[in-house]
Amino acid sequence: MTDTILLTLVNAHIKPVVFKGLFKIMYNENNTEEETKNNSLNMLIRADQLAALRRNILIAIPVNLAIAAIALFVSIHSQHSRQGVAWFAAVCVANAMRIAQAWPSIDKKTRETPQFSLHETQRALNRLCLTALFSGLVWALVPVLCNGYTTPQTLFYLTMVCGITAGAITHGTPFARMPSCFILPPLLSVFGCLLYTGGFDRNWLALTVLIYGAALMRFAWQSERAFCETNFLKNQAVTLANSLEEAHSRAVLTAQEMSHRAMHDDLTGLFNRSGFIREITNRLGGGAAPFCLMLLDLDGFSAINDTFGHHSGDRVLIEIARRLSETLRGTFALARLGVDEFAIFHDAQTTDTSPAELATRLITSVAMPLASFDAGRLSACIGLCTGAERDVTELLTHANEALLTAKKTGRGQIYMFDERLRARLEMRRDIERNLRRALEEGEPEVWYQPVFGYDGQKLVSLEALLRWNHPKHGLVPPQEIISTAALSGLAEPLLRYILSSVCLTIQELRARGLTQMRVAINISPREISHLAVDEILLSELARCNCPTSMLEVEITEETALDIRSVQDKLIRLARGGVQISIDDFGVGYATMATLRQSYVNKIKIDRSFVKDIAKSHGNQILVQSILNLGQSLGLQVVAEGVETKDDAACLRRLGCGLLQGHYFLPSVRLEAILERLGLHEQS
């Protein structure tokens, strides 16, 4: 039944012109002498397809298992051990079935592979297709290893699936149905996960996966057609040997071209990510010399795309690739990894130029004026790492960490991965591994730093600050906890964890009659945009029977449009009674339009203007201007980061009525604040 269905699909949907005669001969019931002869030729073609498939499968299975083993290692590393082990076991079962079907039977007497009839050969091909389909269904379960392509390992798994499907097409060229059965489930799985996750980039990436799959399918059927044409000519007559050789040469050239295109960027001709990883993997295995990996990211490229169009942006990328290639003559491996990100890898002993000097030359090359563009419009930042590290993923991680640090410094910057970044990376990984457990066990604490009135004695409000004493790294900076939570899908649990503690504090303050005091929590616009913060806060306050008037939300400025993009949620919070304040005012992107919104009640002057203000006339002028602005708009103004007596006195002279800082009291547990202010006796 299965054989009939597969043959019907081929006849109904895939009928290349070159096969019309072959299929007609193969399935025509008229048993004339000419038809019998051609049917014999067709049987030979099918036998050649079966033999080639068996050889290719036995070659491809070790690669399949090796990639699956790497995926198992990554899943274990990313805390998906059970799923990874179960999935790898399924891969092994599927590959065992494929090996069993691919291993040719040997006649015990003749010690040769027996000849099969056309029907038996077709059944063997169909069984290979069924085992390939089963294997493809197993690979379609890759999303369980990365939560539907949403974890930080998503890029690895997407690259792995693309590589394994491309490899299946390469090894399945003799018979297109087999690789088609294998690649469809994983590609449809990727498409479904990306579409389900949603978002502009992921929706377009999902469409790209469909196009990629269609291209692979088309190549598979074209390859089978070329294979059958070649074998038909080979068996047809000796006199057509030259034509057969030429056809075979064309097929080889096509395969080489496709292989080259699979490993190179179409626009620049450089290695793409897959080709680069394969190249440096080969180099890492060839010697013990120290290596150098650089990641170069263009500054200002998006502005060129936006202003002059993507066609101009493509021309710029081609020119940058040419400049980098000319600067890096020799044994350098050069690749384009992203839209405007390039990678350079080389053996550090093959050049007399130090990595820092080479990076400087590259930045100088990129910054040279471009035709039709203003000088200085384009520059680059470079992150680099050196050493004898042989793990490709680790090398790329180190270089990327250095690149991010360089870009934070400014345009045209260079940063080398060092022990500080290594410790930070290790800490971030440990945080990611331990944070969920820590939240479940209540390890992080919420401390509070008070805001005092003009005299520095009256307690006005409290600011909630997260503290986590990690067993390995000690006190972890709150921003590291928040950013890691956002990347690992723990932003909402972390917010609820902090809010739960804040609600208990509000209940404690109410019990002491301090109903006019507010407790503030810090939330970034990014968190507000990604989470239903308004619903979370208001529902939790209602559940804990806490008045909304005792909660304050401090918004940290991040980008020019962040606050405006989430103002609907802020308005709902404000209407619910929650006070909204702008934190770190003066160093972000707050505009007059933002400050004039009805939901803004308070601004906090950034500590960079407050520190040593008594000695800085310029900072005094800036702070006075902010105070005047707040007064004119009817906003409360808080000076945070007050650390000395002189600074506190200076702020009082300027008329700042609300003060916060270590000079008065650092962030401590709530019990310490109540004891310091003698509030325990009020209970």
XYZ file of C-alpha atoms in Angstrom:
683
model
C 0.000 0.000 0.000
C 2.796 2.398 0.964
C 4.653 1.615 -2.277
C 1.546 2.457 -4.275
C 1.043 5.780 -2.455
C 4.646 6.886 -2.990
C 4.573 5.958 -6.678
C 1.229 7.749 -7.099
C 2.664 10.942 -5.529
C 5.564 10.894 -7.948
C 3.330 10.330 -10.964
C 0.774 12.932 -9.867
C 2.971 15.809 -8.700
C 6.583 15.446 -9.885
C 6.952 14.702 -13.575
C 10.099 16.260 -15.019
C 10.249 16.275 -18.785
C 13.248 13.960 -18.886
C 11.285 11.262 -17.038
C 8.194 11.269 -19.199
C 9.523 8.537 -21.418
C 10.998 6.598 -18.533
C 7.776 6.542 -16.503
C 5.786 5.694 -19.556
C 8.093 2.755 -20.217
C 8.171 1.771 -16.538
C 4.430 1.586 -15.945
C 3.018 0.813 -19.401
C 1.249 -2.530 -19.388
C 1.955 -3.240 -23.079
C 4.793 -5.748 -22.995
C 6.349 -5.126 -26.417
C 9.972 -5.959 -27.155
C 11.036 -2.276 -27.195
C 9.253 -1.587 -23.933
C 10.882 -4.623 -22.321
C 14.303 -3.355 -23.363
C 13.675 0.120 -21.965
C 12.147 -1.367 -18.818
C 15.412 -3.235 -18.298
C 17.335 0.036 -18.646
C 15.025 1.607 -16.105
C 15.632 -1.287 -13.695
C 19.374 -0.665 -13.984
C 18.809 3.013 -13.171
C 16.779 2.083 -10.104
C 19.463 -0.401 -9.035
C 22.129 2.295 -9.416
C 19.989 4.655 -7.333
C 19.626 2.036 -4.593
C 23.351 1.243 -4.542
C 24.311 4.912 -4.450
C 21.824 5.646 -1.687
C 23.143 2.791 0.424
C 26.701 4.026 0.058
C 25.752 7.616 0.867
C 23.659 6.653 3.874
C 26.492 4.636 5.382
C 28.740 7.673 4.900
C 26.201 10.176 6.237
C 25.078 8.307 9.366
C 28.352 8.924 11.317
C 28.031 12.639 10.547
C 24.397 12.583 11.661
C 25.357 10.889 14.940
C 28.264 13.277 15.515
C 26.028 16.325 15.095
C 23.410 14.730 17.345
C 26.105 14.078 19.965
C 27.123 17.739 19.844
C 23.465 18.720 20.244
C 23.254 16.361 23.243
C 26.267 18.079 24.802
C 24.717 21.508 24.211
C 21.369 20.390 25.669
C 23.111 19.081 28.792
C 25.058 22.319 29.049
C 21.824 24.342 28.731
C 19.964 22.392 31.434
C 17.898 20.233 29.045
C 19.585 16.949 29.957
C 16.515 14.704 30.037
C 15.159 15.966 26.747
C 18.620 15.771 25.191
C 19.249 12.173 26.276
C 15.792 11.038 25.140
C 16.156 12.800 21.814
C 19.663 11.407 21.218
C 18.395 7.902 21.978
C 15.654 8.382 19.370
C 18.270 9.562 16.851
C 20.318 6.411 17.507
C 17.250 4.207 16.988
C 16.361 5.989 13.744
C 19.919 5.711 12.439
C 20.071 2.030 13.372
C 16.938 1.449 11.313
C 18.454 3.355 8.383
C 21.695 1.369 8.590
C 19.710 -1.882 8.666
C 17.854 -0.861 5.512
C 20.961 0.506 3.788
C 23.291 -2.415 4.505
C 23.272 -4.582 1.339
C 22.457 -8.268 1.734
C 25.164 -10.698 0.603
C 24.501 -14.085 -0.992
C 26.251 -16.616 1.269
C 27.233 -18.838 -1.679
C 28.452 -16.296 -4.204
C 29.492 -13.655 -1.632
C 27.977 -11.060 -3.977
C 25.068 -8.701 -3.735
C 22.099 -10.384 -5.443
C 20.222 -8.678 -8.279
C 16.657 -7.623 -7.479
C 13.656 -7.210 -9.718
C 12.323 -3.741 -10.460
C 9.500 -4.246 -7.954
C 11.874 -5.412 -5.196
C 14.251 -2.531 -5.899
C 11.376 -0.057 -5.686
C 10.251 -1.556 -2.386
C 13.803 -1.229 -1.003
C 13.861 2.441 -2.064
C 10.490 3.018 -0.404
C 11.710 1.445 2.836
C 14.681 3.822 2.790
C 12.228 6.697 2.369
C 10.151 5.524 5.329
C 13.191 5.229 7.617
C 14.347 8.672 6.413
C 10.899 10.056 7.280
C 11.110 8.535 10.753
C 14.574 10.051 11.238
C 13.258 13.412 10.009
C 10.421 13.269 12.560
C 13.007 12.713 15.300
C 14.984 15.748 14.111
C 11.713 17.705 14.082
C 11.750 17.342 17.885
C 14.806 19.627 18.210
C 12.547 22.463 19.566
C 12.148 20.511 22.827
C 15.877 21.096 23.411
C 15.537 24.891 23.176
C 11.970 25.649 24.285
C 10.710 26.134 20.759
C 13.769 28.074 19.563
C 13.549 30.699 22.331
C 16.645 29.919 24.430
C 20.128 31.466 23.994
C 21.108 28.229 22.158
C 18.576 28.955 19.384
C 21.232 30.075 16.902
C 23.149 26.804 17.392
C 20.087 24.634 16.882
C 18.900 26.612 13.835
C 22.374 26.292 12.310
C 22.421 22.582 13.154
C 19.020 21.933 11.536
C 19.972 23.907 8.422
C 23.261 22.013 8.187
C 21.709 18.579 8.680
C 19.011 19.248 6.074
C 21.525 20.584 3.567
C 23.701 17.535 4.204
C 20.710 15.230 3.653
C 20.133 16.768 0.226
C 23.814 16.350 -0.661
C 23.800 12.678 0.337
C 20.393 11.956 -1.186
C 20.916 13.211 -4.717
C 20.308 9.786 -6.360
C 16.709 9.531 -5.090
C 14.966 12.790 -4.167
C 12.091 11.251 -2.223
C 14.390 10.005 0.536
C 16.020 13.360 1.479
C 12.658 15.071 0.959
C 11.096 12.757 3.554
C 13.972 13.584 5.920
C 14.123 17.393 5.593
C 10.408 18.269 5.567
C 9.600 17.485 9.259
C 12.508 19.468 10.831
C 12.056 22.456 8.497
C 8.289 22.549 9.097
C 9.025 22.276 12.824
C 11.363 25.287 12.629
C 8.783 27.198 10.592
C 5.988 26.433 13.051
C 8.039 27.371 16.129
C 9.230 30.651 14.630
C 5.716 31.546 13.488
C 4.237 30.604 16.868
C 6.832 32.689 18.766
C 6.023 35.632 16.522
C 7.743 38.957 16.080
C 8.878 40.785 12.958
C 12.289 39.094 12.674
C 11.004 35.609 13.464
C 8.088 35.845 11.031
C 10.429 36.786 8.217
C 12.888 34.113 9.323
C 10.040 31.585 9.185
C 9.340 32.646 5.601
C 13.046 32.295 4.844
C 12.950 28.723 6.178
C 10.113 27.921 3.783
C 12.039 29.388 0.875
C 15.143 27.505 1.994
C 13.188 24.258 2.170
C 11.681 24.827 -1.262
C 15.140 25.483 -2.678
C 16.465 22.273 -1.128
C 13.538 20.280 -2.495
C 14.009 21.740 -5.945
C 17.721 20.939 -5.860
C 16.959 17.386 -4.715
C 14.635 16.682 -7.620
C 16.975 18.323 -10.100
C 19.819 16.213 -8.747
C 17.805 13.021 -9.108
C 16.931 13.969 -12.650
C 20.614 14.536 -13.451
C 21.480 11.209 -11.825
C 18.896 9.295 -13.836
C 19.836 11.025 -17.068
C 23.468 10.087 -16.552
C 22.691 6.451 -15.801
C 20.229 6.169 -18.637
C 22.856 7.393 -21.093
C 25.531 5.185 -19.561
C 23.476 2.030 -19.993
C 21.965 2.989 -23.304
C 25.021 2.616 -25.521
C 28.792 2.577 -25.415
C 28.859 5.109 -28.233
C 27.402 7.754 -25.878
C 30.275 7.431 -23.376
C 31.598 10.931 -24.125
C 28.167 12.455 -23.558
C 27.872 10.528 -20.307
C 31.218 11.849 -19.068
C 30.249 15.392 -19.953
C 26.925 15.065 -18.134
C 28.701 13.651 -15.124
C 31.174 16.541 -15.174
C 28.295 19.005 -15.214
C 26.728 17.261 -12.233
C 30.024 17.404 -10.336
C 30.487 21.079 -11.140
C 26.933 21.796 -10.026
C 27.521 19.943 -6.770
C 30.767 21.828 -6.227
C 29.057 25.126 -6.931
C 26.239 24.314 -4.542
C 28.740 23.221 -1.913
C 30.657 26.468 -2.392
C 27.489 28.543 -2.166
C 26.432 26.670 0.971
C 29.653 27.749 2.677
C 30.038 31.284 1.271
C 28.142 34.544 1.466
C 26.402 35.337 -1.833
C 26.925 39.100 -1.523
C 30.594 39.378 -0.539
C 31.979 35.975 -1.545
C 33.443 35.531 1.944
C 32.782 32.543 4.160
C 29.335 32.514 5.703
C 28.822 31.312 9.274
C 28.683 27.626 8.353
C 31.738 27.831 6.133
C 33.657 29.866 8.687
C 32.933 27.449 11.498
C 33.986 24.516 9.351
C 37.161 26.326 8.269
C 38.303 27.277 11.755
C 37.336 23.849 13.081
C 39.733 22.326 10.561
C 42.448 24.803 11.485
C 42.003 24.282 15.202
C 42.549 20.592 14.687
C 45.712 21.081 12.666
C 48.148 22.534 15.187
C 48.859 23.686 18.718
C 49.817 27.286 17.948
C 47.938 30.168 19.623
C 45.038 31.435 17.548
C 43.359 34.810 17.217
C 39.662 35.385 16.498
C 38.269 38.842 15.811
C 34.662 39.953 15.447
C 34.217 43.248 13.627
C 30.911 45.115 13.734
C 30.248 48.229 11.649
C 29.167 51.418 13.418
C 26.571 53.471 11.577
C 25.698 50.911 8.906
C 21.982 50.862 9.740
C 21.862 54.620 9.101
C 23.250 54.052 5.593
C 20.569 51.450 4.921
C 17.834 53.721 6.246
C 19.043 56.838 4.435
C 20.344 55.531 1.120
C 18.552 52.198 0.785
C 19.596 48.575 0.984
C 21.126 48.602 -2.498
C 23.631 51.196 -1.319
C 24.118 49.212 1.876
C 24.998 46.137 -0.191
C 27.585 48.112 -2.146
C 29.114 49.306 1.117
C 29.347 45.737 2.424
C 31.035 44.595 -0.778
C 33.544 47.428 -0.493
C 34.230 46.706 3.186
C 34.761 43.026 2.366
C 37.248 44.022 -0.349
C 39.161 46.294 2.032
C 39.324 43.650 4.720
C 40.526 41.065 2.216
C 43.289 43.372 0.992
C 44.360 44.190 4.547
C 44.385 40.510 5.509
C 46.433 39.016 2.712
C 47.804 35.631 3.740
C 46.437 32.751 5.762
C 43.515 34.616 7.290
C 40.012 33.160 7.298
C 37.547 35.980 6.675
C 33.756 35.654 6.971
C 30.589 37.693 7.049
C 28.527 36.371 9.954
C 25.665 38.848 10.081
C 24.278 41.884 8.301
C 27.224 44.085 9.221
C 29.358 41.704 11.301
C 32.586 40.159 10.023
C 34.918 37.567 11.553
C 38.668 37.071 11.133
C 40.603 34.013 12.262
C 44.305 33.261 11.944
C 47.271 31.540 13.519
C 48.889 34.241 15.648
C 52.361 32.935 14.759
C 51.902 33.394 11.014
C 52.169 37.195 11.198
C 54.579 39.611 12.823
C 51.746 42.041 13.518
C 50.214 41.882 16.983
C 46.441 41.346 17.210
C 45.924 44.880 18.550
C 47.937 46.415 15.704
C 46.085 44.326 13.150
C 42.729 45.371 14.635
C 43.793 49.010 14.422
C 44.691 48.576 10.748
C 41.294 47.017 10.071
C 39.445 49.863 11.769
C 41.510 52.382 9.799
C 40.681 50.552 6.586
C 36.947 50.576 7.337
C 36.967 54.267 8.291
C 38.439 55.402 4.960
C 35.983 57.610 3.030
C 33.471 55.786 0.885
C 32.367 57.007 -2.513
C 29.075 58.947 -2.298
C 29.161 58.972 1.518
C 30.466 61.512 3.994
C 33.828 60.841 5.579
C 33.480 59.491 9.089
C 30.001 58.084 8.513
C 31.221 54.506 8.931
C 33.550 53.020 11.541
C 33.924 49.678 13.276
C 34.384 48.116 16.690
C 36.409 44.950 17.160
C 36.323 42.339 19.884
C 39.121 39.798 19.830
C 40.387 36.834 21.765
C 43.665 34.933 21.600
C 44.931 31.676 23.028
C 44.969 27.956 22.376
C 41.230 27.423 22.956
C 39.955 24.716 20.571
C 36.221 24.980 21.086
C 34.729 27.008 18.232
C 31.619 27.995 20.162
C 33.697 29.152 23.122
C 35.992 31.194 20.876
C 33.020 32.930 19.269
C 31.483 33.567 22.685
C 34.682 35.139 23.981
C 35.134 37.327 20.915
C 31.488 38.400 21.018
C 31.776 39.335 24.688
C 34.792 41.495 23.859
C 32.908 43.063 20.925
C 29.940 44.001 23.109
C 32.309 45.616 25.595
C 34.033 47.547 22.800
C 30.707 48.831 21.418
C 29.633 50.033 24.858
C 32.793 52.157 24.966
C 31.991 54.006 21.719
C 32.693 54.013 17.988
C 35.920 52.670 16.544
C 36.908 50.831 19.719
C 38.943 47.640 20.272
C 38.690 45.316 23.232
C 40.509 42.057 23.906
C 38.855 39.306 25.895
C 40.539 39.244 29.296
C 40.190 37.668 32.709
C 37.676 40.303 33.762
C 35.376 39.369 30.894
C 36.043 35.681 31.513
C 34.964 36.077 35.129
C 31.925 38.090 34.038
C 30.977 35.487 31.450
C 31.410 32.701 33.974
C 29.299 34.629 36.466
C 26.573 35.217 33.884
C 26.486 31.523 33.009
C 26.314 30.555 36.668
C 23.539 33.078 37.223
C 21.604 31.643 34.308
C 22.057 28.114 35.651
C 21.222 28.969 39.257
C 18.675 31.793 39.090
C 15.530 29.700 38.712
C 16.521 27.492 41.635
C 17.509 30.537 43.690
C 14.102 32.152 43.134
C 12.339 28.927 44.073
C 14.382 28.653 47.280
C 14.134 32.356 48.125
C 17.863 33.111 48.032
C 17.758 36.677 46.579
C 16.745 39.333 49.068
C 15.046 42.676 48.607
C 16.796 45.422 50.531
C 15.692 49.014 50.797
C 17.350 52.401 50.609
C 15.327 55.233 52.151
C 14.606 58.650 50.673
C 14.703 61.403 53.292
C 13.169 64.805 53.482
C 15.012 68.122 53.462
C 16.360 67.725 56.992
C 17.741 64.254 56.339
C 15.727 62.827 59.254
C 12.176 62.367 58.004
C 11.686 59.090 56.134
C 9.660 59.798 52.969
C 9.877 56.619 50.886
C 11.847 53.433 50.303
C 13.481 52.131 47.140
C 13.523 48.336 46.716
C 16.886 46.961 45.559
C 17.642 43.318 44.718
C 20.523 41.611 46.516
C 21.755 38.075 45.815
C 24.773 36.663 47.604
C 25.766 33.975 45.106
C 27.568 31.044 46.744
C 30.416 31.305 44.212
C 30.527 34.930 43.057
C 29.355 36.750 46.150
C 27.088 39.772 45.750
C 25.838 39.810 42.156
C 25.127 43.230 40.579
C 21.332 43.643 40.257
C 21.625 44.577 36.582
C 23.330 41.246 35.832
C 20.458 39.410 37.515
C 17.837 41.394 35.606
C 19.526 41.050 32.198
C 20.109 37.313 32.697
C 16.495 36.846 33.769
C 15.333 38.612 30.605
C 17.489 36.375 28.391
C 16.491 33.152 30.128
C 12.748 33.811 30.251
C 12.672 34.577 33.979
C 11.803 38.276 33.782
C 8.227 37.786 34.958
C 9.066 35.342 37.791
C 11.760 37.761 38.988
C 9.343 40.715 38.894
C 6.750 38.744 40.836
C 9.428 37.672 43.326
C 10.427 41.295 44.011
C 6.812 42.474 44.054
C 5.886 39.818 46.604
C 8.566 41.128 48.984
C 7.502 44.729 48.360
C 3.893 43.875 49.192
C 5.003 42.354 52.492
C 6.940 45.550 53.224
C 3.876 47.681 52.446
C 1.829 45.543 54.838
C 4.542 46.002 57.492
C 4.520 49.781 57.042
C 0.734 49.928 57.216
C 0.819 47.962 60.451
C 3.020 50.703 61.898
C 0.737 53.443 60.691
C 3.114 54.644 57.950
C 0.404 54.753 55.280
C 1.808 57.907 53.638
C 5.088 56.223 52.782
C 5.700 54.758 49.330
C 7.846 51.808 48.311
C 9.502 52.111 44.887
C 10.550 49.344 42.497
C 12.746 49.826 39.438
C 11.400 48.635 36.068
C 12.908 49.330 32.657
C 10.751 50.241 29.630
C 12.033 47.068 28.018
C 10.454 44.984 30.782
C 7.235 46.969 30.580
C 7.006 46.429 26.827
C 7.589 42.676 27.096
C 5.481 41.973 30.183
C 1.942 42.849 31.239
C 3.409 44.916 34.062
C 0.238 46.910 34.679
C -1.852 43.768 35.166
C 0.838 42.079 37.280
C 1.299 45.007 39.655
C -2.359 45.917 40.105
C -3.535 42.315 40.531
C -0.780 41.489 43.052
C -1.494 44.633 45.078
C -5.194 43.747 45.135
C -4.435 40.144 46.134
C -2.250 41.280 49.045
C -4.745 43.986 50.046
C -2.097 46.672 49.580
C -3.125 50.218 48.616
C -1.822 51.244 45.206
C -0.967 54.657 46.633
C 1.916 53.075 48.549
C 3.640 51.724 45.431
C 5.943 53.737 43.185
C 7.408 52.595 39.855
C 10.768 54.064 38.857
C 11.283 53.985 35.097
C 14.887 53.777 33.922
C 15.519 55.617 30.634
C 16.990 53.405 27.893
C 16.165 54.784 24.472
C 14.495 57.864 23.088
C 11.223 56.070 22.358
C 11.129 53.506 25.172
C 8.959 55.431 27.608
C 6.558 56.688 24.940
C 6.157 53.152 23.579
C 4.809 51.861 26.923
C 2.854 54.875 28.077
C -0.526 53.091 27.821
C 0.548 50.700 30.577
C 1.989 53.581 32.622
C -1.253 55.528 32.281
C -3.214 52.527 33.536
C -0.886 52.204 36.535
C -1.177 55.912 37.276
C -4.961 55.807 37.045
C -4.857 52.868 39.435
C -3.042 55.019 41.990
C 0.566 53.951 41.421
C 3.080 56.816 41.362
C 5.389 56.988 38.329
C 8.873 58.510 38.503
C 11.731 58.891 36.029
C 14.999 57.436 37.331
C 18.546 58.493 36.347
C 17.231 61.757 34.925
C 19.789 63.736 32.967
C 21.731 60.907 31.343
C 18.988 59.224 29.318
C 16.528 60.376 26.681
C 13.636 61.881 28.628
C 12.023 64.758 26.746
C 9.813 67.615 27.842
C 6.893 65.808 26.201
C 7.555 62.821 28.478
C 7.846 64.914 31.634
C 4.592 66.722 30.859
C 2.636 63.453 30.814
C 0.055 63.320 33.571
C 1.315 59.988 34.842
C 4.810 61.308 35.782
C 4.995 62.461 39.418
C 8.682 62.516 40.220
C 12.167 62.675 38.702
C 15.406 61.436 40.272
C 18.592 63.318 39.429
C 21.283 60.899 38.299
C 24.055 60.309 40.821
C 26.706 61.433 38.301
C 25.499 65.033 38.787
C 25.213 64.678 42.569
C 28.631 63.167 43.315
C 31.025 65.905 44.519
C 28.475 68.586 43.623
C 29.863 70.793 46.358
C 33.104 71.021 44.354
C 31.555 71.339 40.895
C 30.016 74.643 39.907
C 28.858 73.137 36.609
C 26.952 70.340 38.326
C 25.369 72.844 40.667
C 24.039 74.771 37.684
C 22.697 71.586 36.089
C 21.020 70.429 39.298
C 19.525 73.867 39.880
C 18.094 73.785 36.370
C 16.529 70.367 36.991
C 15.048 71.588 40.276
C 13.576 74.626 38.530
C 12.201 72.392 35.784
C 10.600 70.066 38.311
C 9.060 72.978 40.188
C 7.620 74.502 37.007
C 6.071 71.156 36.002
C 4.836 70.349 39.492
C 7.145 67.346 39.874
C 8.938 66.103 42.956
C 12.729 65.980 42.541
C 14.998 63.511 44.349
C 18.799 63.747 44.436
C 20.228 60.205 44.627
C 23.801 59.195 45.357
C 24.461 61.686 48.189
C 27.657 60.446 49.831
C 29.171 63.358 51.777
C 28.070 65.978 54.260
C 29.205 68.789 51.952
C 27.171 67.437 49.037
C 24.076 67.131 51.244
C 24.504 70.727 52.472
C 24.961 71.973 48.915
C 21.791 70.248 47.735
C 19.842 71.758 50.626
C 21.092 75.227 49.647
C 19.915 74.615 46.087
C 16.456 73.752 47.431
C 16.363 69.995 46.849
C 13.730 68.657 49.220
C 14.283 64.915 48.811
C 17.667 63.250 49.339
C 18.933 59.680 49.049
C 22.383 58.156 49.439
C 24.951 56.386 51.573
C 25.533 59.554 53.609
C 22.111 59.048 55.174
C 21.717 55.285 54.945
C 22.845 52.664 52.405
C 20.573 49.906 51.147
C 19.850 47.511 54.021
C 17.198 45.062 55.139
C 13.867 46.549 56.198
C 14.452 45.551 59.806
C 17.632 47.640 59.915
C 15.802 50.724 58.627
C 13.029 50.378 61.178
C 15.536 49.845 63.968
C 17.691 52.777 62.814
C 14.669 55.083 62.832
C 13.268 53.691 66.078
C 10.152 52.340 64.439
C 10.210 48.946 66.102
C 8.809 50.535 69.212
C 5.784 51.736 67.279
C 4.551 48.200 66.686
